[in-house]
JSON list of C-alpha atoms in Angstrom, two decimals:
[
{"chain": "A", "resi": 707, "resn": "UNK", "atom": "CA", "xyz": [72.11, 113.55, 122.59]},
{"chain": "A", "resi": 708, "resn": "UNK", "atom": "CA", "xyz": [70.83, 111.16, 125.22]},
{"chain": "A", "resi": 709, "resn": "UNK", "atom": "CA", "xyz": [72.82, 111.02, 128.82]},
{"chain": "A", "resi": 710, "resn": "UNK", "atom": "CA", "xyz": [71.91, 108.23, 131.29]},
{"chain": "A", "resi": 711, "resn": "UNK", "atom": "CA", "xyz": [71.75, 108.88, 134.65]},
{"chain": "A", "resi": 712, "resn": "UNK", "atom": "CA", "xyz": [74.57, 105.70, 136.06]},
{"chain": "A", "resi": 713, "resn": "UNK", "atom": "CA", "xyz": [72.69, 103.07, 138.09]},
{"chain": "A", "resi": 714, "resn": "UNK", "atom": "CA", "xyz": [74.57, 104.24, 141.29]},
{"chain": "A", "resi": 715, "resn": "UNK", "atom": "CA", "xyz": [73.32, 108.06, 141.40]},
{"chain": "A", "resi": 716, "resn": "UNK", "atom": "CA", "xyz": [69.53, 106.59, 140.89]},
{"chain": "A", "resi": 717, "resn": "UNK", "atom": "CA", "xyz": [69.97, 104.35, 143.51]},
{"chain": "A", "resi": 718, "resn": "UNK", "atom": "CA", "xyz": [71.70, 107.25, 145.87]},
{"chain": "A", "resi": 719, "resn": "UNK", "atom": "CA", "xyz": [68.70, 109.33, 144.45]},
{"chain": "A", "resi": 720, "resn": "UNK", "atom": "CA", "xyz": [66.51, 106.90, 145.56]},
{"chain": "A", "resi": 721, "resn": "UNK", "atom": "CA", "xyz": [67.45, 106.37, 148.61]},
{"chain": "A", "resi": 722, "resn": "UNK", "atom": "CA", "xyz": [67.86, 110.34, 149.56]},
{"chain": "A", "resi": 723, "resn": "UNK", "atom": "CA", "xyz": [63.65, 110.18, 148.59]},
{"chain": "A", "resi": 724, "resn": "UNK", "atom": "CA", "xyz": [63.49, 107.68, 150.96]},
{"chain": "A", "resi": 725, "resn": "UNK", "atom": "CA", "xyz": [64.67, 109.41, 153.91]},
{"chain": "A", "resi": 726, "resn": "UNK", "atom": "CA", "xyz": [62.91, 112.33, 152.94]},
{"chain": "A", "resi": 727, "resn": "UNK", "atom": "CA", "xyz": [59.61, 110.69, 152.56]},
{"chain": "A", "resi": 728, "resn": "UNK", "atom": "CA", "xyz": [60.28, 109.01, 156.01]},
{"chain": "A", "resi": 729, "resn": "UNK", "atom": "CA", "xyz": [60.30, 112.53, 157.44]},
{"chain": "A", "resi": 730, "resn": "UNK", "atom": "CA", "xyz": [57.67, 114.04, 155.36]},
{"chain": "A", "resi": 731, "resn": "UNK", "atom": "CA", "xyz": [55.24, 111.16, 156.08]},
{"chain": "A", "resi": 732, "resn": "UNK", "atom": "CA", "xyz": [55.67, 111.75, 159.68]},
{"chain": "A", "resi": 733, "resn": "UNK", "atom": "CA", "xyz": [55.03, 115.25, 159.43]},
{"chain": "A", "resi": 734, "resn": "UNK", "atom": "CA", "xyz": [51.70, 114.50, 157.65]},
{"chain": "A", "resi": 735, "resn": "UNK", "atom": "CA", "xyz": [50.49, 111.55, 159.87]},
{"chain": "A", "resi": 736, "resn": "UNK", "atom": "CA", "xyz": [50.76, 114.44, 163.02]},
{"chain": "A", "resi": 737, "resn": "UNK", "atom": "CA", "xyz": [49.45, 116.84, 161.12]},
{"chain": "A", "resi": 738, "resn": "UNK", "atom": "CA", "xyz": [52.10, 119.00, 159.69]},
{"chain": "A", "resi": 739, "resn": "UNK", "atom": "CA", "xyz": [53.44, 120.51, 157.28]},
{"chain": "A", "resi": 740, "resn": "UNK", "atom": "CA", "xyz": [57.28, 119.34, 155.84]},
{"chain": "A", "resi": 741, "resn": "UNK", "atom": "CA", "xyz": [58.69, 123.25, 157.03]},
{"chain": "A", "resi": 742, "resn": "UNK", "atom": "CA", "xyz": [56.86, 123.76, 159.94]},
{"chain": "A", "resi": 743, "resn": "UNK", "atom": "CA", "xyz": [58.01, 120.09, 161.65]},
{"chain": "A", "resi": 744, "resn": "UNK", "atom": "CA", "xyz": [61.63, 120.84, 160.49]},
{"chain": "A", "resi": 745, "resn": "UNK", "atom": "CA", "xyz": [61.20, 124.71, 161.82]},
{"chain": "A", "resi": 746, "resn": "UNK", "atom": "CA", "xyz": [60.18, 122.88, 165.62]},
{"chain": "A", "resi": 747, "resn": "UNK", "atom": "CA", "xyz": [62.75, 120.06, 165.09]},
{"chain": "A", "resi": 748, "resn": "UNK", "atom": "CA", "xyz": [65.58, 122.90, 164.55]},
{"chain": "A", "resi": 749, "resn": "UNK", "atom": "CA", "xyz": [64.60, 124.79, 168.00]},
{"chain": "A", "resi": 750, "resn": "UNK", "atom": "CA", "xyz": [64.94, 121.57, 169.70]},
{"chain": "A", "resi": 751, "resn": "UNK", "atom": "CA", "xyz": [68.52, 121.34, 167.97]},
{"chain": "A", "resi": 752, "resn": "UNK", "atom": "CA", "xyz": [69.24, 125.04, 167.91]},
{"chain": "A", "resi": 753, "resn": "UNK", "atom": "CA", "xyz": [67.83, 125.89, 170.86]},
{"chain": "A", "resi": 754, "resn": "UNK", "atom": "CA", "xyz": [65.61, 128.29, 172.16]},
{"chain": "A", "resi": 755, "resn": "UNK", "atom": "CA", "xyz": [66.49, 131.80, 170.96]},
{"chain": "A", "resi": 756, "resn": "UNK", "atom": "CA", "xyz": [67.32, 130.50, 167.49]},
{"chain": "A", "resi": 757, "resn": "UNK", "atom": "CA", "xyz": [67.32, 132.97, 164.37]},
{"chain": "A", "resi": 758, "resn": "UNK", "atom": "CA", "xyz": [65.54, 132.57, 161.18]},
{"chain": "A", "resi": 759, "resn": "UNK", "atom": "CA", "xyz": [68.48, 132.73, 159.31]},
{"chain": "A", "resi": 760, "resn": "UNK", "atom": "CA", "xyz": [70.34, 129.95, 161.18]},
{"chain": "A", "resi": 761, "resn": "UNK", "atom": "CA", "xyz": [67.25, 127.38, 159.87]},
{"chain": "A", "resi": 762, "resn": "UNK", "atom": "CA", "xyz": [67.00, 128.62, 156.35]},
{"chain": "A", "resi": 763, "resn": "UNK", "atom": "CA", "xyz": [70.66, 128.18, 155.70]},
{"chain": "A", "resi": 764, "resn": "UNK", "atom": "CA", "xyz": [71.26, 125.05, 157.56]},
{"chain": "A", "resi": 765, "resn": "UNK", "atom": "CA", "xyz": [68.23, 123.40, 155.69]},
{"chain": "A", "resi": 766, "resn": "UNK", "atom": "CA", "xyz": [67.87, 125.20, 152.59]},
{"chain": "A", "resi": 767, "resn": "UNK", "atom": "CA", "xyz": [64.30, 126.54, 153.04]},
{"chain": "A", "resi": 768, "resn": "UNK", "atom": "CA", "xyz": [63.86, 129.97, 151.31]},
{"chain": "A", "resi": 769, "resn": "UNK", "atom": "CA", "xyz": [63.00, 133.21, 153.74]},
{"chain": "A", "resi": 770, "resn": "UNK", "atom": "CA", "xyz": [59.78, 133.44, 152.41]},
{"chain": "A", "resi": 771, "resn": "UNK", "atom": "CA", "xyz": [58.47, 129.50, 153.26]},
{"chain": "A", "resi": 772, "resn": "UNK", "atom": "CA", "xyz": [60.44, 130.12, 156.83]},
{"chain": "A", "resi": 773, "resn": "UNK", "atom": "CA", "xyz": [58.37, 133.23, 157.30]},
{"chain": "A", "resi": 774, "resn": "UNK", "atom": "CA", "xyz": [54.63, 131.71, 156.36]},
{"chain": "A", "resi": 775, "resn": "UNK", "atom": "CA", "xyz": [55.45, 128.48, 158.16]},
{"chain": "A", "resi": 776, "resn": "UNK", "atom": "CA", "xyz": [56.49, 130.57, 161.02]},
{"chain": "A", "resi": 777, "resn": "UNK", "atom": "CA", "xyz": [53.87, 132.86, 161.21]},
{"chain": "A", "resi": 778, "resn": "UNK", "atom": "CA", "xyz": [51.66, 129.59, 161.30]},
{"chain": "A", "resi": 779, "resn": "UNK", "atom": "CA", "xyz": [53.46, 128.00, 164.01]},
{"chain": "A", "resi": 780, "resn": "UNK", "atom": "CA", "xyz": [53.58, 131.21, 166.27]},
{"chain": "A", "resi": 781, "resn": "UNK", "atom": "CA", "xyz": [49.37, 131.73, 165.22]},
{"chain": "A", "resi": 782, "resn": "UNK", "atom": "CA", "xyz": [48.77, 128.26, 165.81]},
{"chain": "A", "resi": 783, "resn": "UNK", "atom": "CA", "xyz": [50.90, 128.63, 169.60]},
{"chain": "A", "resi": 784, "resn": "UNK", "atom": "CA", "xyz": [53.63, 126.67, 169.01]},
{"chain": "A", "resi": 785, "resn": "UNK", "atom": "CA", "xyz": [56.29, 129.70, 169.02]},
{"chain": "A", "resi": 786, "resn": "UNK", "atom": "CA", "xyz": [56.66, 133.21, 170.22]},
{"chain": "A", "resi": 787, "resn": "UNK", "atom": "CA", "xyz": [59.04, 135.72, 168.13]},
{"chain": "A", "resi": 788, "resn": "UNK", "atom": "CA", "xyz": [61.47, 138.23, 169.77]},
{"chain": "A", "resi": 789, "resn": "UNK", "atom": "CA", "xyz": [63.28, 140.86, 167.52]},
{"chain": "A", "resi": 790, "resn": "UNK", "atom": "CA", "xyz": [67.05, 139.87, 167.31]},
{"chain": "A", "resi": 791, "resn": "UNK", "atom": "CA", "xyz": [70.09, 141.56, 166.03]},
{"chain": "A", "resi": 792, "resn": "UNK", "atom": "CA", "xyz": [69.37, 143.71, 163.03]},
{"chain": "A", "resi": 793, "resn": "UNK", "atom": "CA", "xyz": [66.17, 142.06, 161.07]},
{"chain": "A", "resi": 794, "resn": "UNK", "atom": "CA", "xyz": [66.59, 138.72, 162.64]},
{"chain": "A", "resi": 795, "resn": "UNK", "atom": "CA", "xyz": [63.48, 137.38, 164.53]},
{"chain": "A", "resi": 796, "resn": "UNK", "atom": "CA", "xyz": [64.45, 134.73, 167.56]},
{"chain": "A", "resi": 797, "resn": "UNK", "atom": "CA", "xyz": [62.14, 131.66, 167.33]},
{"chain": "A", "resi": 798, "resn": "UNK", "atom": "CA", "xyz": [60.64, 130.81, 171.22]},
{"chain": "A", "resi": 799, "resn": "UNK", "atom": "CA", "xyz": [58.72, 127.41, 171.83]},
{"chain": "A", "resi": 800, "resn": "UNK", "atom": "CA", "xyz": [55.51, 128.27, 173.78]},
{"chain": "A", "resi": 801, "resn": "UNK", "atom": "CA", "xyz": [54.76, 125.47, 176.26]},
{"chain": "A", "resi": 802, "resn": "UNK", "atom": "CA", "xyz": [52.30, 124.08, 173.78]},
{"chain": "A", "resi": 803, "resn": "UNK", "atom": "CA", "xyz": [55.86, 124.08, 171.29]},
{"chain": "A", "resi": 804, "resn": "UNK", "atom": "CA", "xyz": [57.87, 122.40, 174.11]},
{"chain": "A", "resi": 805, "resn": "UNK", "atom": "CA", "xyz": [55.42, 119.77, 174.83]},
{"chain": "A", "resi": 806, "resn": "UNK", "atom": "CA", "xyz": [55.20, 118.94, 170.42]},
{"chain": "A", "resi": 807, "resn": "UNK", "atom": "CA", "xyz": [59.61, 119.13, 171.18]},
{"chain": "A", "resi": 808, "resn": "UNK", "atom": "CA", "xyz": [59.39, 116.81, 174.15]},
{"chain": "A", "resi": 809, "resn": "UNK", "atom": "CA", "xyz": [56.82, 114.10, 172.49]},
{"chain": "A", "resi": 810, "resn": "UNK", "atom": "CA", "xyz": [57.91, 114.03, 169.07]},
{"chain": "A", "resi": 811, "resn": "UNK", "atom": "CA", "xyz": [61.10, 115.58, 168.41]},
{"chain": "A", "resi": 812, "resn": "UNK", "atom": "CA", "xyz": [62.93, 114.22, 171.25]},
{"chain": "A", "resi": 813, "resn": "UNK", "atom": "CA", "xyz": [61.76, 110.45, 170.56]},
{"chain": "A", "resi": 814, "resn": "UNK", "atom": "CA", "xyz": [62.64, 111.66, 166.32]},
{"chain": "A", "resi": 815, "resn": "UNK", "atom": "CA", "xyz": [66.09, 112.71, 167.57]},
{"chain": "A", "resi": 816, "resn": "UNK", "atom": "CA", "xyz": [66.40, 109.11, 170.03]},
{"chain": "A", "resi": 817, "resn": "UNK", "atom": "CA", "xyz": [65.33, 107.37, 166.82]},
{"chain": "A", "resi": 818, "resn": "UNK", "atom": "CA", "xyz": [68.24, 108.82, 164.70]},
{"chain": "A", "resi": 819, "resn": "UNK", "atom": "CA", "xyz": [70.41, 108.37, 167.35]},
{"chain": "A", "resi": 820, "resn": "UNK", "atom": "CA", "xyz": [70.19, 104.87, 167.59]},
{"chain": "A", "resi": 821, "resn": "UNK", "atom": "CA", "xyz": [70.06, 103.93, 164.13]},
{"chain": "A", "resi": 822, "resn": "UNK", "atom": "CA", "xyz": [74.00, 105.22, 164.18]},
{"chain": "A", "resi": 823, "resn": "UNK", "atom": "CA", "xyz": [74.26, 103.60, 167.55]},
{"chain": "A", "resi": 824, "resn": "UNK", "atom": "CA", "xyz": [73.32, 100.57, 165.55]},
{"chain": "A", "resi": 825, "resn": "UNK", "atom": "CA", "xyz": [76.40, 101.25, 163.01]},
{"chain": "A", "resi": 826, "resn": "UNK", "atom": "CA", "xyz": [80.01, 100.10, 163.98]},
{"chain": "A", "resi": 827, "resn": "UNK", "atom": "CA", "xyz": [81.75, 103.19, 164.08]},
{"chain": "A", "resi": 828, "resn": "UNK", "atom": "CA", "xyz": [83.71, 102.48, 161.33]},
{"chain": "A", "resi": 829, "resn": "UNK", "atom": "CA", "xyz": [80.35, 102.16, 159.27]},
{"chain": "A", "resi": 830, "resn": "UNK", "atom": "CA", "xyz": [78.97, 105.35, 160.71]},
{"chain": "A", "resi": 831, "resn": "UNK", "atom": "CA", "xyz": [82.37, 107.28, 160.15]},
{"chain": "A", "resi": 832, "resn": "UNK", "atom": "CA", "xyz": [82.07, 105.60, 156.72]},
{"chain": "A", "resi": 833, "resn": "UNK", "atom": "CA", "xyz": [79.37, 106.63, 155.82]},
{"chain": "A", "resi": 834, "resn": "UNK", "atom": "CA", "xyz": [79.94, 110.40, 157.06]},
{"chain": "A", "resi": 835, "resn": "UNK", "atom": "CA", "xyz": [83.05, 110.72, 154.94]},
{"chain": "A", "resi": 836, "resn": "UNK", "atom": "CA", "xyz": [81.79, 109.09, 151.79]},
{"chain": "A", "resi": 837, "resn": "UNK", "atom": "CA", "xyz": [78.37, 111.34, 152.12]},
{"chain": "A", "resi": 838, "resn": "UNK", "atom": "CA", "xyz": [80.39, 113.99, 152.63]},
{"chain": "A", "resi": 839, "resn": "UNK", "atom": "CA", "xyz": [82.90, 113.45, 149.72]},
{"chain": "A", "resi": 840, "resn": "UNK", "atom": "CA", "xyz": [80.31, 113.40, 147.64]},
{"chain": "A", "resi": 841, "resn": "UNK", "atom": "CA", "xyz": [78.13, 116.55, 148.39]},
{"chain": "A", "resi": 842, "resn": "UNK", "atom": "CA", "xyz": [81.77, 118.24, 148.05]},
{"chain": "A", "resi": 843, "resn": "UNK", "atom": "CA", "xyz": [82.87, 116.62, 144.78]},
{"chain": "A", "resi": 844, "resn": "UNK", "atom": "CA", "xyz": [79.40, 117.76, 143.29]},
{"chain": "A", "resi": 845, "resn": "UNK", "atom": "CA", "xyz": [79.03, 121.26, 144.63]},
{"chain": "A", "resi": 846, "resn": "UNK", "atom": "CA", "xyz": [82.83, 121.40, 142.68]},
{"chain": "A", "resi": 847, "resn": "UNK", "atom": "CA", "xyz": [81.19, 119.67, 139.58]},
{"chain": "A", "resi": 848, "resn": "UNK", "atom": "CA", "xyz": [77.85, 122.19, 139.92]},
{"chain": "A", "resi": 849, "resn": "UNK", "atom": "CA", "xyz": [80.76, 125.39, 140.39]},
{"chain": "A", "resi": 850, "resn": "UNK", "atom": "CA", "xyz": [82.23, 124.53, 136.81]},
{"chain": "A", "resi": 851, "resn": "UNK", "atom": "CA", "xyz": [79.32, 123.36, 134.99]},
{"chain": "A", "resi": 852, "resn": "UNK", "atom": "CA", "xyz": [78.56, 125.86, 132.06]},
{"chain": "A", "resi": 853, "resn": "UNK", "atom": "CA", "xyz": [74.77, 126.12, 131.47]},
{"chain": "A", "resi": 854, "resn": "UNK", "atom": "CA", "xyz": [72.45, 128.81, 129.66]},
{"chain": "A", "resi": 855, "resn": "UNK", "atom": "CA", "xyz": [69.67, 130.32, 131.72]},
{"chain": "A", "resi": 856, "resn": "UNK", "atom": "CA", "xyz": [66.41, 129.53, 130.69]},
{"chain": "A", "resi": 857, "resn": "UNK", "atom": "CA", "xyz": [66.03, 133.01, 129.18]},
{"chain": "A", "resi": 858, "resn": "UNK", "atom": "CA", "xyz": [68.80, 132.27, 127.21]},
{"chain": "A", "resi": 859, "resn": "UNK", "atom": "CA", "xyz": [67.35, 129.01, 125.94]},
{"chain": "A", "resi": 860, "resn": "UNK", "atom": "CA", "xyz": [63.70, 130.30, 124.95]},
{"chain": "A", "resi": 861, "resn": "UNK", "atom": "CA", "xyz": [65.87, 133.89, 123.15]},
{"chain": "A", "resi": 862, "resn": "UNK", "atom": "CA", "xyz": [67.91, 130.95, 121.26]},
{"chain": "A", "resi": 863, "resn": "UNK", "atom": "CA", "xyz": [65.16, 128.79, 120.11]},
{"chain": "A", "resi": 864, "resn": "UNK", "atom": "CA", "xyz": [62.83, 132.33, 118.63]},
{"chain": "A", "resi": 865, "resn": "UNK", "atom": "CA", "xyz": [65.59, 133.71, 117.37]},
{"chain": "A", "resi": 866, "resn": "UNK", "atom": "CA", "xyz": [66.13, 130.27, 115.01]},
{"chain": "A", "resi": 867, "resn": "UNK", "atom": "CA", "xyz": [62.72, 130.16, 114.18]},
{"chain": "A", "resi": 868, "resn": "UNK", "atom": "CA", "xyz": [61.84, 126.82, 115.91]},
{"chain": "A", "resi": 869, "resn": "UNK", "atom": "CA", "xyz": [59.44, 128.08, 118.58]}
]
């Protein structure tokens, strides 16, 4: 059985990749890498004294990438660590860190800014609440979909015979 993806959910798909790349590209062109911009860009929106875990579950990055791209930013002198509460590690920005905050992520954040500042607010607030419907109508679609694990999948094709 064949499903096609609808024509609107490409399109949304493509233009999430967009974005994405737009951020990704300009990570590369300063020479970065896609965690270790985002880990600086969340200081400068967390502030200083920001934990680990605060980053990894606002953007999704898995402890492990956090911790290597950290470990390269704080070798590299863009951030200092400082044991937190319990295991938690606060993130500092070195002055090396708050000049890379003050040239880049400061004119990133003006830049985003303005492109909403360029919406009416009823496009801007429109665009919040339909994003935002949708992320919440498919987390409640991903919640009830029924799926095997792939160990289930490879047991069920050996056991048939067609592996």
């Amino acid at each position: 059985m064949e499903v096609k993806q609808a024509t609107e959910i490409r399109e949304l798909d493509r233009l999430h990749k967009t974005v994405d790349t737009l951020y990704c590209d300009l990570a590369v062109k300063i020479g970065f890498s896609n965690s270790g911009f985002l880990i600086l860009y969340s200081i400068a929106e967390f502030g200083d004294g920001c934990v680990q875990k605060d980053i990894s579950e606002r953007y999704s990055i898995s402890p492990q990438t956090l911790s290597s791209s950290i470990h390269k930013l704080e070798k590299d002198g863009y951030l200092r660590l400082k044991r937190g509460y319990g295991r938690n590690m606060r993130l500092f920005l070195t002055p090396l860190g708050e000049q890379f905050v003050s040239r880049i992520i400061h004119p990133l954040m003006e830049a985003e800014n303005k492109v909403f500042a360029l919406m009416t607010p009823e496009e801007s607030a429109m665009l919040l609440q339909l994003t935002r419907k949708y992320a919440d109508t498919l987390a409640d679609q991903l919640q009830n979909l029924s799926v095997p694990r792939k160990e289930d999948l490879k047991n069920e094709n050996t056991t048939d015979g067609s592996l």
